PDB file of C-alpha atoms and ligand atoms in Angstrom:
ATOM      1  CA  UNK O   1       3.924  -2.376  22.491  1.00 67.00           C
ATOM      2  CA  UNK O   2       1.767  -5.443  22.980  1.00 80.00           C
ATOM      3  CA  UNK O   3       0.554  -7.113  19.833  1.00 86.00           C
ATOM      4  CA  UNK O   4      -2.704  -8.952  20.481  1.00 89.00           C
ATOM      5  CA  UNK O   5      -3.330 -12.568  19.432  1.00 92.00           C
ATOM      6  CA  UNK O   6      -4.212 -11.829  15.852  1.00 94.00           C
ATOM      7  CA  UNK O   7      -3.903 -13.619  12.521  1.00 96.00           C
ATOM      8  CA  UNK O   8      -1.545 -12.054   9.983  1.00 97.00           C
ATOM      9  CA  UNK O   9      -2.012 -12.989   6.319  1.00 97.00           C
ATOM     10  CA  UNK O  10       0.939 -12.481   3.953  1.00 98.00           C
ATOM     11  CA  UNK O  11       0.234 -12.973   0.249  1.00 97.00           C
ATOM     12  CA  UNK O  12       2.071 -12.190  -2.948  1.00 96.00           C
ATOM     13  CA  UNK O  13       3.823 -13.456  -6.045  1.00 93.00           C
ATOM     14  CA  UNK O  14       6.464 -16.203  -5.987  1.00 90.00           C
ATOM     15  CA  UNK O  15       9.833 -15.308  -4.472  1.00 91.00           C
ATOM     16  CA  UNK O  16       8.867 -11.919  -3.134  1.00 95.00           C
ATOM     17  CA  UNK O  17      10.384 -12.891   0.211  1.00 94.00           C
ATOM     18  CA  UNK O  18       7.109 -13.730   1.933  1.00 96.00           C
ATOM     19  CA  UNK O  19       8.477 -16.596   4.001  1.00 93.00           C
ATOM     20  CA  UNK O  20      11.645 -14.744   5.049  1.00 94.00           C
ATOM     21  CA  UNK O  21       9.530 -11.777   6.115  1.00 97.00           C
ATOM     22  CA  UNK O  22       6.894 -13.918   7.862  1.00 97.00           C
ATOM     23  CA  UNK O  23       9.519 -15.961   9.728  1.00 94.00           C
ATOM     24  CA  UNK O  24      11.196 -12.774  10.937  1.00 95.00           C
ATOM     25  CA  UNK O  25       7.906 -11.292  12.160  1.00 96.00           C
ATOM     26  CA  UNK O  26       7.035 -14.616  13.835  1.00 94.00           C
ATOM     27  CA  UNK O  27      10.346 -14.636  15.684  1.00 92.00           C
ATOM     28  CA  UNK O  28      10.319 -10.953  16.672  1.00 92.00           C
ATOM     29  CA  UNK O  29       6.725 -10.853  17.890  1.00 92.00           C
ATOM     30  CA  UNK O  30       6.108 -14.440  19.032  1.00 91.00           C
ATOM     31  CA  UNK O  31       3.793 -15.770  16.335  1.00 93.00           C
ATOM     32  CA  UNK O  32       3.456 -19.273  14.918  1.00 92.00           C
ATOM     33  CA  UNK O  33       4.637 -19.226  11.308  1.00 93.00           C
ATOM     34  CA  UNK O  34       2.826 -21.431   8.804  1.00 94.00           C
ATOM     35  CA  UNK O  35       3.938 -21.772   5.175  1.00 95.00           C
ATOM     36  CA  UNK O  36       0.853 -22.686   3.132  1.00 96.00           C
ATOM     37  CA  UNK O  37       2.917 -23.059  -0.066  1.00 95.00           C
ATOM     38  CA  UNK O  38       4.824 -25.907   1.622  1.00 97.00           C
ATOM     39  CA  UNK O  39       1.553 -27.822   1.876  1.00 97.00           C
ATOM     40  CA  UNK O  40       0.938 -27.478  -1.876  1.00 98.00           C
ATOM     41  CA  UNK O  41       4.533 -28.500  -2.486  1.00 97.00           C
ATOM     42  CA  UNK O  42       4.018 -31.534  -0.208  1.00 98.00           C
ATOM     43  CA  UNK O  43       0.966 -32.620  -2.212  1.00 98.00           C
ATOM     44  CA  UNK O  44       2.959 -32.141  -5.433  1.00 98.00           C
ATOM     45  CA  UNK O  45       5.836 -34.280  -4.144  1.00 98.00           C
ATOM     46  CA  UNK O  46       3.310 -36.931  -3.089  1.00 98.00           C
ATOM     47  CA  UNK O  47       1.847 -36.957  -6.625  1.00 98.00           C
ATOM     48  CA  UNK O  48       5.295 -37.156  -8.234  1.00 97.00           C
ATOM     49  CA  UNK O  49       6.620 -39.911  -5.983  1.00 97.00           C
ATOM     50  CA  UNK O  50       3.385 -41.880  -6.342  1.00 97.00           C
ATOM     51  CA  UNK O  51       3.636 -41.903 -10.137  1.00 97.00           C
ATOM     52  CA  UNK O  52       0.603 -39.600 -10.385  1.00 97.00           C
ATOM     53  CA  UNK O  53       2.307 -36.994 -12.548  1.00 95.00           C
ATOM     54  CA  UNK O  54       3.649 -38.935 -15.542  1.00 92.00           C
ATOM     55  CA  UNK O  55       5.312 -36.602 -18.038  1.00 90.00           C
ATOM     56  CA  UNK O  56       4.228 -33.621 -15.959  1.00 90.00           C
ATOM     57  CA  UNK O  57       0.529 -34.387 -16.417  1.00 93.00           C
ATOM     58  CA  UNK O  58      -1.384 -34.842 -13.193  1.00 96.00           C
ATOM     59  CA  UNK O  59      -3.564 -37.909 -12.831  1.00 97.00           C
ATOM     60  CA  UNK O  60      -6.363 -36.154 -10.941  1.00 97.00           C
ATOM     61  CA  UNK O  61      -8.587 -39.184 -10.250  1.00 97.00           C
ATOM     62  CA  UNK O  62      -5.636 -41.096  -8.767  1.00 98.00           C
ATOM     63  CA  UNK O  63      -4.594 -38.093  -6.688  1.00 98.00           C
ATOM     64  CA  UNK O  64      -8.118 -37.540  -5.396  1.00 98.00           C
ATOM     65  CA  UNK O  65      -8.379 -41.190  -4.408  1.00 98.00           C
ATOM     66  CA  UNK O  66      -5.055 -41.363  -2.547  1.00 98.00           C
ATOM     67  CA  UNK O  67      -4.932 -37.865  -1.003  1.00 98.00           C
ATOM     68  CA  UNK O  68      -6.775 -38.922   2.194  1.00 96.00           C
ATOM     69  CA  UNK O  69      -3.810 -41.226   2.946  1.00 96.00           C
ATOM     70  CA  UNK O  70      -1.361 -38.333   2.965  1.00 97.00           C
ATOM     71  CA  UNK O  71      -0.320 -37.158   6.424  1.00 97.00           C
ATOM     72  CA  UNK O  72       1.264 -33.715   5.981  1.00 97.00           C
ATOM     73  CA  UNK O  73       2.017 -31.733   9.095  1.00 95.00           C
ATOM     74  CA  UNK O  74       4.474 -29.190  10.494  1.00 93.00           C
ATOM     75  CA  UNK O  75       6.941 -29.857  13.289  1.00 93.00           C
ATOM     76  CA  UNK O  76       8.857 -27.201  15.224  1.00 85.00           C
ATOM     77  CA  UNK O  77      12.646 -27.413  15.332  1.00 84.00           C
ATOM     78  CA  UNK O  78      13.954 -24.517  17.442  1.00 78.00           C
ATOM     79  CA  UNK O  79      12.686 -21.489  15.547  1.00 73.00           C
ATOM     80  CA  UNK O  80      12.103 -23.443  12.316  1.00 79.00           C
ATOM     81  CA  UNK O  81       8.858 -25.031  11.173  1.00 86.00           C
ATOM     82  CA  UNK O  82       9.492 -28.108   9.042  1.00 93.00           C
ATOM     83  CA  UNK O  83       7.088 -30.024   6.832  1.00 96.00           C
ATOM     84  CA  UNK O  84       6.723 -33.751   7.454  1.00 97.00           C
ATOM     85  CA  UNK O  85       4.995 -36.460   5.481  1.00 97.00           C
ATOM     86  CA  UNK O  86       4.286 -39.035   8.166  1.00 97.00           C
ATOM     87  CA  UNK O  87       7.612 -39.397   9.988  1.00 96.00           C
ATOM     88  CA  UNK O  88       9.728 -38.166   7.057  1.00 97.00           C
ATOM     89  CA  UNK O  89      10.966 -34.573   6.900  1.00 97.00           C
ATOM     90  CA  UNK O  90      10.443 -33.401   3.302  1.00 97.00           C
ATOM     91  CA  UNK O  91      11.635 -29.769   3.593  1.00 95.00           C
ATOM     92  CA  UNK O  92      14.495 -30.287   1.141  1.00 93.00           C
ATOM     93  CA  UNK O  93      12.576 -32.374  -1.404  1.00 96.00           C
ATOM     94  CA  UNK O  94       9.701 -29.901  -1.718  1.00 97.00           C
ATOM     95  CA  UNK O  95      11.990 -26.964  -2.665  1.00 91.00           C
ATOM     96  CA  UNK O  96      13.486 -28.419  -5.865  1.00 90.00           C
ATOM     97  CA  UNK O  97      12.880 -26.872  -9.291  1.00 88.00           C
ATOM     98  CA  UNK O  98      11.065 -30.103 -10.337  1.00 92.00           C
ATOM     99  CA  UNK O  99       8.467 -29.619  -7.606  1.00 95.00           C
ATOM    100  CA  UNK O 100       8.311 -25.881  -8.367  1.00 91.00           C
ATOM    101  CA  UNK O 101       7.577 -26.691 -11.999  1.00 90.00           C
ATOM    102  CA  UNK O 102       4.500 -28.726 -11.083  1.00 95.00           C
ATOM    103  CA  UNK O 103       3.181 -27.067  -7.949  1.00 95.00           C
ATOM    104  CA  UNK O 104       1.074 -24.379  -9.607  1.00 92.00           C
ATOM    105  CA  UNK O 105      -1.047 -26.798 -11.687  1.00 93.00           C
ATOM    106  CA  UNK O 106      -1.443 -29.052  -8.628  1.00 96.00           C
ATOM    107  CA  UNK O 107      -2.515 -26.114  -6.456  1.00 95.00           C
ATOM    108  CA  UNK O 108      -5.083 -25.053  -9.061  1.00 94.00           C
ATOM    109  CA  UNK O 109      -7.069 -28.290  -8.494  1.00 96.00           C
ATOM    110  CA  UNK O 110     -10.145 -27.490  -6.361  1.00 96.00           C
ATOM    111  CA  UNK O 111     -10.104 -30.712  -4.266  1.00 97.00           C
ATOM    112  CA  UNK O 112      -6.416 -30.105  -3.458  1.00 98.00           C
ATOM    113  CA  UNK O 113      -7.226 -26.562  -2.287  1.00 96.00           C
ATOM    114  CA  UNK O 114     -10.096 -27.798  -0.115  1.00 96.00           C
ATOM    115  CA  UNK O 115      -7.841 -30.476   1.420  1.00 98.00           C
ATOM    116  CA  UNK O 116      -5.052 -27.953   2.181  1.00 97.00           C
ATOM    117  CA  UNK O 117      -7.446 -25.267   3.492  1.00 96.00           C
ATOM    118  CA  UNK O 118      -8.955 -27.686   5.973  1.00 96.00           C
ATOM    119  CA  UNK O 119      -5.522 -28.476   7.382  1.00 95.00           C
ATOM    120  CA  UNK O 120      -4.404 -24.836   7.478  1.00 95.00           C
ATOM    121  CA  UNK O 121      -7.446 -24.014   9.600  1.00 94.00           C
ATOM    122  CA  UNK O 122      -6.736 -26.928  11.937  1.00 94.00           C
ATOM    123  CA  UNK O 123      -3.046 -25.965  12.330  1.00 91.00           C
ATOM    124  CA  UNK O 124      -4.019 -22.361  13.137  1.00 89.00           C
ATOM    125  CA  UNK O 125      -6.577 -23.160  15.770  1.00 88.00           C
ATOM    126  CA  UNK O 126      -4.545 -21.784  18.682  1.00 82.00           C
ATOM    127  CA  UNK O 127      -4.418 -18.299  17.056  1.00 86.00           C
ATOM    128  CA  UNK O 128      -1.476 -15.857  16.975  1.00 93.00           C
ATOM    129  CA  UNK O 129      -0.444 -17.087  13.577  1.00 95.00           C
ATOM    130  CA  UNK O 130       1.336 -15.554  10.615  1.00 96.00           C
ATOM    131  CA  UNK O 131       0.695 -17.491   7.418  1.00 97.00           C
ATOM    132  CA  UNK O 132       2.040 -16.826   3.952  1.00 97.00           C
ATOM    133  CA  UNK O 133       0.669 -17.887   0.582  1.00 96.00           C
ATOM    134  CA  UNK O 134      -1.428 -16.674  -2.326  1.00 94.00           C
ATOM    135  CA  UNK O 135      -4.993 -16.581  -1.004  1.00 95.00           C
ATOM    136  CA  UNK O 136      -4.600 -16.299   2.760  1.00 97.00           C
ATOM    137  CA  UNK O 137      -6.111 -12.812   3.095  1.00 97.00           C
ATOM    138  CA  UNK O 138      -8.768 -13.435   0.453  1.00 96.00           C
ATOM    139  CA  UNK O 139      -9.950 -17.026   1.054  1.00 94.00           C
ATOM    140  CA  UNK O 140      -8.274 -18.881   3.912  1.00 95.00           C
ATOM    141  CA  UNK O 141      -8.511 -16.090   6.510  1.00 95.00           C
ATOM    142  CA  UNK O 142     -10.644 -13.319   4.994  1.00 95.00           C
ATOM    143  CA  UNK O 143     -11.087 -11.908   8.514  1.00 94.00           C
ATOM    144  CA  UNK O 144      -7.358 -11.743   9.318  1.00 95.00           C
ATOM    145  CA  UNK O 145      -6.712  -8.601  11.369  1.00 94.00           C
ATOM    146  CA  UNK O 146      -3.603  -7.686   9.395  1.00 96.00           C
ATOM    147  CA  UNK O 147      -3.147  -8.432   5.692  1.00 98.00           C
ATOM    148  CA  UNK O 148       0.034  -7.791   3.766  1.00 98.00           C
ATOM    149  CA  UNK O 149       0.541  -8.098   0.030  1.00 98.00           C
ATOM    150  CA  UNK O 150       4.188  -8.461  -0.966  1.00 97.00           C
ATOM    151  CA  UNK O 151       5.700  -7.590  -4.286  1.00 95.00           C
ATOM    152  CA  UNK O 152       9.136  -6.979  -5.841  1.00 96.00           C
ATOM    153  CA  UNK O 153      10.583  -6.462  -9.305  1.00 95.00           C
ATOM    154  CA  UNK O 154      10.798  -9.706 -11.364  1.00 93.00           C
ATOM    155  CA  UNK O 155      14.582  -9.591 -11.856  1.00 94.00           C
ATOM    156  CA  UNK O 156      15.140  -9.186  -8.109  1.00 95.00           C
ATOM    157  CA  UNK O 157      12.796 -12.079  -7.367  1.00 95.00           C
ATOM    158  CA  UNK O 158      14.505 -14.384  -9.885  1.00 96.00           C
ATOM    159  CA  UNK O 159      17.928 -13.547  -8.499  1.00 95.00           C
ATOM    160  CA  UNK O 160      16.768 -14.268  -4.945  1.00 92.00           C
ATOM    161  CA  UNK O 161      15.274 -17.653  -5.869  1.00 91.00           C
ATOM    162  CA  UNK O 162      18.387 -18.498  -7.891  1.00 94.00           C
ATOM    163  CA  UNK O 163      20.690 -17.659  -4.947  1.00 94.00           C
ATOM    164  CA  UNK O 164      18.493 -19.740  -2.646  1.00 88.00           C
ATOM    165  CA  UNK O 165      18.714 -22.795  -4.930  1.00 89.00           C
ATOM    166  CA  UNK O 166      22.477 -22.416  -5.394  1.00 94.00           C
ATOM    167  CA  UNK O 167      22.951 -22.121  -1.622  1.00 92.00           C
ATOM    168  CA  UNK O 168      21.121 -25.445  -1.302  1.00 86.00           C
ATOM    169  CA  UNK O 169      23.536 -27.092  -3.716  1.00 90.00           C
ATOM    170  CA  UNK O 170      21.382 -26.996  -6.884  1.00 88.00           C
ATOM    171  CA  UNK O 171      22.754 -25.804 -10.180  1.00 90.00           C
ATOM    172  CA  UNK O 172      19.877 -24.101 -12.025  1.00 91.00           C
ATOM    173  CA  UNK O 173      20.149 -21.528 -14.803  1.00 94.00           C
ATOM    174  CA  UNK O 174      18.873 -18.053 -14.003  1.00 95.00           C
ATOM    175  CA  UNK O 175      16.791 -18.255 -17.163  1.00 94.00           C
ATOM    176  CA  UNK O 176      14.980 -21.424 -15.974  1.00 93.00           C
ATOM    177  CA  UNK O 177      14.319 -19.848 -12.606  1.00 93.00           C
ATOM    178  CA  UNK O 178      12.878 -16.718 -14.243  1.00 94.00           C
ATOM    179  CA  UNK O 179      10.722 -18.839 -16.568  1.00 93.00           C
ATOM    180  CA  UNK O 180       9.385 -20.862 -13.643  1.00 92.00           C
ATOM    181  CA  UNK O 181       8.484 -17.699 -11.722  1.00 92.00           C
ATOM    182  CA  UNK O 182       6.660 -16.205 -14.700  1.00 92.00           C
ATOM    183  CA  UNK O 183       4.723 -19.406 -15.348  1.00 92.00           C
ATOM    184  CA  UNK O 184       3.742 -19.777 -11.712  1.00 90.00           C
ATOM    185  CA  UNK O 185       2.663 -16.134 -11.425  1.00 92.00           C
ATOM    186  CA  UNK O 186       0.469 -16.587 -14.477  1.00 93.00           C
ATOM    187  CA  UNK O 187      -1.172 -19.824 -13.304  1.00 90.00           C
ATOM    188  CA  UNK O 188      -1.520 -18.626  -9.694  1.00 90.00           C
ATOM    189  CA  UNK O 189      -3.284 -15.414 -10.687  1.00 92.00           C
ATOM    190  CA  UNK O 190      -5.450 -16.863 -13.480  1.00 93.00           C
ATOM    191  CA  UNK O 191      -6.785 -20.076 -11.943  1.00 90.00           C
ATOM    192  CA  UNK O 192     -10.501 -20.308 -11.227  1.00 90.00           C
ATOM    193  CA  UNK O 193     -10.366 -21.307  -7.558  1.00 89.00           C
ATOM    194  CA  UNK O 194      -8.926 -18.685  -5.201  1.00 89.00           C
ATOM    195  CA  UNK O 195      -6.612 -16.923  -7.641  1.00 91.00           C
ATOM    196  CA  UNK O 196      -3.790 -14.796  -6.288  1.00 92.00           C
ATOM    197  CA  UNK O 197      -5.021 -11.249  -5.865  1.00 92.00           C
ATOM    198  CA  UNK O 198      -4.511  -8.435  -3.447  1.00 95.00           C
ATOM    199  CA  UNK O 199      -7.173  -8.242  -0.726  1.00 96.00           C
ATOM    200  CA  UNK O 200      -8.828  -4.817  -0.684  1.00 96.00           C
ATOM    201  CA  UNK O 201      -7.748  -4.219   2.891  1.00 96.00           C
ATOM    202  CA  UNK O 202      -4.145  -5.401   2.423  1.00 97.00           C
ATOM    203  CA  UNK O 203      -1.078  -3.209   2.971  1.00 97.00           C
ATOM    204  CA  UNK O 204       1.365  -3.422   0.063  1.00 97.00           C
ATOM    205  CA  UNK O 205       5.007  -4.101   0.828  1.00 97.00           C
ATOM    206  CA  UNK O 206       7.321  -3.681  -2.180  1.00 97.00           C
ATOM    207  CA  UNK O 207      10.699  -4.887  -0.940  1.00 97.00           C
ATOM    208  CA  UNK O 208      12.704  -4.561  -4.179  1.00 96.00           C
ATOM    209  CA  UNK O 209      15.071  -2.076  -2.587  1.00 96.00           C
ATOM    210  CA  UNK O 210      14.598  -2.957   1.069  1.00 96.00           C
ATOM    211  CA  UNK O 211      16.790  -4.787   3.541  1.00 95.00           C
ATOM    212  CA  UNK O 212      15.241  -7.209   6.019  1.00 95.00           C
ATOM    213  CA  UNK O 213      15.794  -4.681   8.759  1.00 96.00           C
ATOM    214  CA  UNK O 214      13.852  -2.096   6.782  1.00 97.00           C
ATOM    215  CA  UNK O 215      11.022  -4.598   6.376  1.00 97.00           C
ATOM    216  CA  UNK O 216      10.959  -5.056  10.138  1.00 96.00           C
ATOM    217  CA  UNK O 217      10.801  -1.292  10.636  1.00 95.00           C
ATOM    218  CA  UNK O 218       7.936  -1.175   8.102  1.00 96.00           C
ATOM    219  CA  UNK O 219       6.089  -3.842  10.101  1.00 96.00           C
ATOM    220  CA  UNK O 220       6.661  -1.972  13.337  1.00 93.00           C
ATOM    221  CA  UNK O 221       5.174   1.120  11.714  1.00 93.00           C
ATOM    222  CA  UNK O 222       2.133  -0.874  10.712  1.00 94.00           C
ATOM    223  CA  UNK O 223       1.683  -2.342  14.191  1.00 92.00           C
ATOM    224  CA  UNK O 224       2.219   1.098  15.656  1.00 89.00           C
ATOM    225  CA  UNK O 225      -0.665   2.459  13.604  1.00 88.00           C
ATOM    226  CA  UNK O 226      -2.960  -0.484  14.328  1.00 88.00           C
ATOM    227  CA  UNK O 227      -2.185  -1.170  17.967  1.00 85.00           C
ATOM    228  CA  UNK O 228      -1.119   2.189  19.306  1.00 78.00           C
ATOM    229  CA  UNK O 229       2.567   2.219  20.163  1.00 61.00           C
ATOM    230  CA  UNK O 230       2.196   5.987  20.446  1.00 56.00           C
ATOM    231  CA  UNK O 231      -0.055   5.393  23.436  1.00 57.00           C
ATOM    232  CA  UNK O 232       2.383   3.078  25.254  1.00 54.00           C
ATOM    233  CA  UNK O 233       3.153   4.545  28.687  1.00 56.00           C
ATOM    234  CA  UNK O 234       6.794   5.264  29.309  1.00 59.00           C
ATOM    235  CA  UNK O 235       7.698   6.081  25.726  1.00 52.00           C
ATOM    236  CA  UNK O 236       8.346   9.732  24.997  1.00 50.00           C
ATOM    237  CA  UNK O 237       8.592  11.108  21.486  1.00 45.00           C
TER     238      UNK O 237
HETATM  239  O1   DC X 301       5.080 -19.908  -1.729  1.00 63.80           O
HETATM  240  P1   DC X 301       5.551 -21.061  -2.614  1.00 63.80           P
HETATM  241  O2   DC X 301       6.355 -20.633  -3.805  1.00 63.80           O
HETATM  242  O3   DC X 301       6.247 -22.132  -1.838  1.00 63.80           O
HETATM  243  O4   DC X 301       4.190 -21.721  -3.177  1.00 63.80           O
HETATM  244  C1   DC X 301       4.210 -22.798  -4.064  1.00 63.80           C
HETATM  245  C2   DC X 301       2.966 -22.801  -4.931  1.00 63.80           C
HETATM  246  O5   DC X 301       1.831 -23.134  -4.135  1.00 63.80           O
HETATM  247  C3   DC X 301       2.633 -21.500  -5.637  1.00 63.80           C
HETATM  248  O6   DC X 301       3.153 -21.452  -6.934  1.00 63.80           O
HETATM  249  C4   DC X 301       1.136 -21.467  -5.661  1.00 63.80           C
HETATM  250  C5   DC X 301       0.694 -22.413  -4.578  1.00 63.80           C
HETATM  251  N1   DC X 301       0.071 -21.751  -3.445  1.00 63.80           N
HETATM  252  C6   DC X 301      -1.262 -21.473  -3.538  1.00 63.80           C
HETATM  253  O7   DC X 301      -1.864 -21.714  -4.566  1.00 63.80           O
HETATM  254  N2   DC X 301      -1.910 -20.929  -2.475  1.00 63.80           N
HETATM  255  C7   DC X 301      -1.261 -20.656  -1.336  1.00 63.80           C
HETATM  256  N3   DC X 301      -1.932 -20.138  -0.312  1.00 63.80           N
HETATM  257  C8   DC X 301       0.121 -20.912  -1.237  1.00 63.80           C
HETATM  258  C9   DC X 301       0.778 -21.453  -2.323  1.00 63.80           C
END
């Protein structure tokens, strides 16, 4: 089966496994993977390190003034895509619970969204991209050829995020992780600019009880329907 040079948009709630799924699809089918949430996390880290989030309150005028100085970009490292701020790799710093606690309010700011969107479009210029986030199929790439909306039960999502943080050496409580997920889901789906919602033409993938391999088989089924594996010469059913 040949998959054409399309754009795949993967949206959904926090910790539904969007990036794991998108990375796997990128690797299996030769797509460039872009993590739009990392960009919002990068802006959040920039605000925190620049003293623009004292006591968890974002100093919007200061952020708006200094944002043009921020150089966020992705660099490839084998099959990984890492976020850099200038020459500094910030992959680890952007995944902490402190950044997670502030990223939703930062990403609700309209000038931040415009700044990130502009970069996402520039990074994707070559095509054949799979991008995950909250508004990719609705706002960033409303014409994406394939849109996927991911979901999973809250307890499963919290456990996954908790395991991920522990594996990275953090020591969070499961309760804090669950609270952070609930707060982010609420802010992400209730903000005024580009709230998280399922695009009308999105396929829903609920992976609560699925293995990664089953997700891959699901994706193959979707491609099969869209791009005609059944018509591939040489394959008999
Ligand atoms: O996918 P993630 O958990 O790394 O995303 C971090 C935050 O960034 C998330 O809580 C909401 C925001 N985000 C967004 O508003 N729009 C996107 N396209 C991607 C992420």
